[in-house]
Coordinates of C-alpha atoms in Angstrom, one line a residue:
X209 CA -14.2 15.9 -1.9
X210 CA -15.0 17.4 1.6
X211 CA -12.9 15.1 3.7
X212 CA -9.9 14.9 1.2
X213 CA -6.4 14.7 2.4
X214 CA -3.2 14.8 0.4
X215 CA -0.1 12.5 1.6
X216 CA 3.6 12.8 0.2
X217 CA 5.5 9.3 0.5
X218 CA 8.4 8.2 -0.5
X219 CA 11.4 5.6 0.3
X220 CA 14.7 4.0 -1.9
X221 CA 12.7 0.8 -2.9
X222 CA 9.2 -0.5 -3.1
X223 CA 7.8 -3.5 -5.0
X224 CA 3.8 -3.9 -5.7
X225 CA 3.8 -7.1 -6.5
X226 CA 1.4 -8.0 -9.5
X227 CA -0.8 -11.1 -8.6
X228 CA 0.1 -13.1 -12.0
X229 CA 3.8 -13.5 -10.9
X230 CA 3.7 -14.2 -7.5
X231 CA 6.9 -16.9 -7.5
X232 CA 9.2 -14.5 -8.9
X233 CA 8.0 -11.1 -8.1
X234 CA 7.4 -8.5 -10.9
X235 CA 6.7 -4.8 -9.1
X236 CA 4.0 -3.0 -10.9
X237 CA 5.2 0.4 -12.5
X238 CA 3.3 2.7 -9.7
X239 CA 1.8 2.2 -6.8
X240 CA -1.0 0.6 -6.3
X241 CA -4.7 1.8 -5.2
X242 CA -4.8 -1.0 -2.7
X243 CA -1.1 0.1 -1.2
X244 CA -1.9 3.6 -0.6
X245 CA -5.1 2.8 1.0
X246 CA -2.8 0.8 3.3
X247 CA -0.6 3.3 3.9
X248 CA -4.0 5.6 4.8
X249 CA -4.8 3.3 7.1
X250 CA -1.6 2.8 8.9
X251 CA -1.7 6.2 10.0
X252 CA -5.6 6.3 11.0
X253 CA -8.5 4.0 10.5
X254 CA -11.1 2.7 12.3
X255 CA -14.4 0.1 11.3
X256 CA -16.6 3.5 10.6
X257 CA -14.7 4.7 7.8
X258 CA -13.3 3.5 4.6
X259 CA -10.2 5.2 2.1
X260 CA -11.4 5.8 -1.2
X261 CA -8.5 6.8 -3.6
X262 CA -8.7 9.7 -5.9
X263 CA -5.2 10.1 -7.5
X264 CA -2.3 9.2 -7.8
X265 CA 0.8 11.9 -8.5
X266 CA 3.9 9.8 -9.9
X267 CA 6.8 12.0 -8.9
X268 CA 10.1 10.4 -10.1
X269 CA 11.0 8.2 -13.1
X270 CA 10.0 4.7 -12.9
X271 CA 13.2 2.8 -12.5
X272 CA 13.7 -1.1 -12.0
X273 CA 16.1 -3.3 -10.5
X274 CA 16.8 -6.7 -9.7
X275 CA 17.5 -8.6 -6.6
X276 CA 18.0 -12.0 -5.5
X277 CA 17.4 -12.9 -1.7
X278 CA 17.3 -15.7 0.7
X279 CA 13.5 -16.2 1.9
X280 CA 12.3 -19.1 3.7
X281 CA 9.3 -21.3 2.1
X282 CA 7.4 -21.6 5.1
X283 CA 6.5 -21.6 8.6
X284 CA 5.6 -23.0 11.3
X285 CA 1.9 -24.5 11.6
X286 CA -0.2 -22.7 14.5
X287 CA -1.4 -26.1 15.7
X288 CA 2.2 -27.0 16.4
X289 CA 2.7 -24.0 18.9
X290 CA -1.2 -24.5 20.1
X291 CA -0.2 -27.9 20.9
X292 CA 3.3 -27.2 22.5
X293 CA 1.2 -24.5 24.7
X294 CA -1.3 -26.7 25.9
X295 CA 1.0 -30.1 26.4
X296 CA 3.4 -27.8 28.3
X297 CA 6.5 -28.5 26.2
X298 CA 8.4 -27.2 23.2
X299 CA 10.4 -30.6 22.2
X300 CA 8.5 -30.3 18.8
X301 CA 8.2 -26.8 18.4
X302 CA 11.0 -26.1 16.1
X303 CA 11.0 -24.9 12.3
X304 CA 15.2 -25.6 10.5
X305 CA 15.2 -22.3 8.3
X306 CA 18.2 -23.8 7.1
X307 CA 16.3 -26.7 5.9
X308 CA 13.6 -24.7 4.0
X309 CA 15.8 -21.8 2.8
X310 CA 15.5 -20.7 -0.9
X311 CA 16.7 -18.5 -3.5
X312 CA 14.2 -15.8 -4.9
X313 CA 14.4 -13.0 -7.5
X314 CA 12.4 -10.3 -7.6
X315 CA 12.6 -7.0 -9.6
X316 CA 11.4 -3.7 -7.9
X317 CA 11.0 0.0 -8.1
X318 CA 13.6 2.1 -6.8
X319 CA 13.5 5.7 -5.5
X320 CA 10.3 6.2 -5.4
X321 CA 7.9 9.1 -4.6
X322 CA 4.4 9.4 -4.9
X323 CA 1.6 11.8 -3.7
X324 CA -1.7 10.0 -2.6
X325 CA -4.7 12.2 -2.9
X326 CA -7.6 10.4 -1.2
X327 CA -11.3 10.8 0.6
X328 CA -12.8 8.9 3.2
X329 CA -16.3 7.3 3.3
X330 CA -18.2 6.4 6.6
X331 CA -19.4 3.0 6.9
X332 CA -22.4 1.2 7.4
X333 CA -20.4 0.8 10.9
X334 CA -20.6 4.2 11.8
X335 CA -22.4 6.1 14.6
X336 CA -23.4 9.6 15.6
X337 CA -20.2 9.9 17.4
X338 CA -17.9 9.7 13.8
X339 CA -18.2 12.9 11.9
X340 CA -15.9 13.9 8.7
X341 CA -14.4 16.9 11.0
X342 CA -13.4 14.2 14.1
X343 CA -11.8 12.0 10.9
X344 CA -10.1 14.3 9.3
X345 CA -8.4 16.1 12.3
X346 CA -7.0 12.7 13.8
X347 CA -5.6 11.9 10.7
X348 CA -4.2 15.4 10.0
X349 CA -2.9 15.7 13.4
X350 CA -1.2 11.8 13.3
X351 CA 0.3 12.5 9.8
X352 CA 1.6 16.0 10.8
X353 CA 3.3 14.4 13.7
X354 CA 4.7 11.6 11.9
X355 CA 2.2 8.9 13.8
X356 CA 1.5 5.7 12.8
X357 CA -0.1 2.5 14.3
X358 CA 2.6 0.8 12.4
X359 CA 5.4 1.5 10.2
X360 CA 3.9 2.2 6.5
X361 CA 5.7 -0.1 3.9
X362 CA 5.4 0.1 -0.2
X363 CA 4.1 -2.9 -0.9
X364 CA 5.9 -5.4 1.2
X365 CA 7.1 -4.8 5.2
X366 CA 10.7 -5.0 3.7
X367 CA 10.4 -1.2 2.2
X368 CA 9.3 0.6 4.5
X369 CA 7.7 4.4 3.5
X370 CA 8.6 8.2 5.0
X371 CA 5.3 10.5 4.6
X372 CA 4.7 13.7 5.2
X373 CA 1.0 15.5 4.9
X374 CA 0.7 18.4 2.4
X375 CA -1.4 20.7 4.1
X376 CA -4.2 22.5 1.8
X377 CA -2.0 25.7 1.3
X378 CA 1.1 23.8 0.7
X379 CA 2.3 23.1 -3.0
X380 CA 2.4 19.9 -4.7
X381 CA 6.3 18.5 -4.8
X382 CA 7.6 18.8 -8.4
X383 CA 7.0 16.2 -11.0
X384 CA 10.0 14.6 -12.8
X385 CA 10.2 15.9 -16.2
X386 CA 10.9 12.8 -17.5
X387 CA 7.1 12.0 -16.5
X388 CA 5.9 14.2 -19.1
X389 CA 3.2 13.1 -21.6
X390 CA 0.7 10.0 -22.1
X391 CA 1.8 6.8 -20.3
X392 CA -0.8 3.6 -20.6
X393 CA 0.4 1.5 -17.5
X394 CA -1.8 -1.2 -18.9
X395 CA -4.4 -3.2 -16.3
X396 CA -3.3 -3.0 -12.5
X397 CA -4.8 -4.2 -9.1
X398 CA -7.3 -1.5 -7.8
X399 CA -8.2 -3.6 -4.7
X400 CA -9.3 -6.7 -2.8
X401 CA -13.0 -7.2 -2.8
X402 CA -13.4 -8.7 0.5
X403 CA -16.9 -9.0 0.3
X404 CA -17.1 -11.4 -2.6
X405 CA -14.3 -14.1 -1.6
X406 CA -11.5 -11.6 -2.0
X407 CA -11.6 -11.3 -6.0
X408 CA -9.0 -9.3 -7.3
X409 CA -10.0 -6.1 -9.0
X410 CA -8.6 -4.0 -11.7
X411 CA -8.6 -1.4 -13.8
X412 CA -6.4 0.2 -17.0
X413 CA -4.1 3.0 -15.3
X414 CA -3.1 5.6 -17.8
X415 CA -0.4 8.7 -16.4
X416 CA -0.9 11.6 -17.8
X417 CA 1.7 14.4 -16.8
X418 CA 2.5 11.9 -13.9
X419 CA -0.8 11.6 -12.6
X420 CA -3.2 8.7 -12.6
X421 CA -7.1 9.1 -11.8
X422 CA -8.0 6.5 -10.3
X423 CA -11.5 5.0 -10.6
X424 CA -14.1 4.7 -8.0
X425 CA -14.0 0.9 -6.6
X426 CA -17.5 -0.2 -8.3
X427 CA -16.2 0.5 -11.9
X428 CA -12.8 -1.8 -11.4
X429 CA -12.8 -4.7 -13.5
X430 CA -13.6 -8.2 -11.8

């Protein structure tokens, strides 16, 4: 793992929502693959590279709570504000939120901390101008300084996530010891293959000692 970084994040709520229970969200125990290679790419990414993740380092206890919050069921079409742009006026371009509000429970993770530990691959986009060494200093140098091309979140915009890089003579943060031992986290997402209609992928997380290996992308489950 030449081009490996390692990425403390953490925040006081996070919910990865899992894809069978969208209308009441469920949070998935951890975080997910596909959220930390979000949060990798909200700091640095461009078309000639691609996040692969390695592993995961759970670093609190997994606690849930519940919520209840008003969310609005939908917006307001593009054609209408196309429409209101060309014709010149707004007279229809409204959207009531009190008239589409609703009620919504969800039940997340909070206090959270997680360590991402994570490689890069150069794409089929890439040129003789992207080496590993230009890669891995931007993103060294953007996480050092607390950059980002926008604000990380864990899993929805609503939570959003503090990093901090761990450079390679730093020590790993402390593990919880309540993490100790053999967890099976049963299956979770791995990723979006957006190459194949954006079919969800997954693949059977198990935590050992708080850290989950996570599998290359070709041998998640379809």
């Amino acid at each position: 793992m030449s081009y490996g970084v390692r990425l403390h994040i953490w925040g006081e709520r996070a919910c990865f929502t899992r894809p069978e229970l969208k209308t009441e969200r469920v949070s998935y125990d951890v975080i997910t693959p596909s959220a930390a290679r979000g949060i990798l790419e909200a700091i640095h990414w461009k078309p000639a590279i691609r996040w692969c993740i390695d592993r995961i380092h759970v670093l609190k206890p997994i606690r849930f709570e519940s919520i209840r919050r008003n969310e609005v069921a939908g917006k307001l079409p593009a054609g209408t504000v196309s429409k209101g742009i060309k014709s010149g006026r707004v007279d229809e371009v409204h959207y009531f939120v009190d008239q589409n509000r609703q009620q919504r429970a969800s039940t997340i993770l909070r206090d959270v901390g997680y360590v991402i530990e994570a490689h890069f691959e150069f794409t089929s986009r890439a040129d003789d101008s992207d080496t590993p060494g230009k890669h891995l200093d931007i993103f060294n140098r953007r996480a050092r300084q607390g950059q980002c091309f926008h604000m990380p979140c864990l899993g929805t915009r609503e939570f959003p996530a503090a990093f901090e890089l761990i450079e390679s003579e730093q020590q790993m943060p402390a593990v919880d010891d309540d993490l100790s031992g053999e967890r099976d986290l049963g299956f979770m997402l791995h990723d979006i293959d957006f190459a194949n209609g954006k079919t969800s992928r997954f693949y059977r997380a198990k935590m050992q000692d708080g850290v989950i290996e996570v599998p290359p992308f070709q041998e998640a489950l379809a």
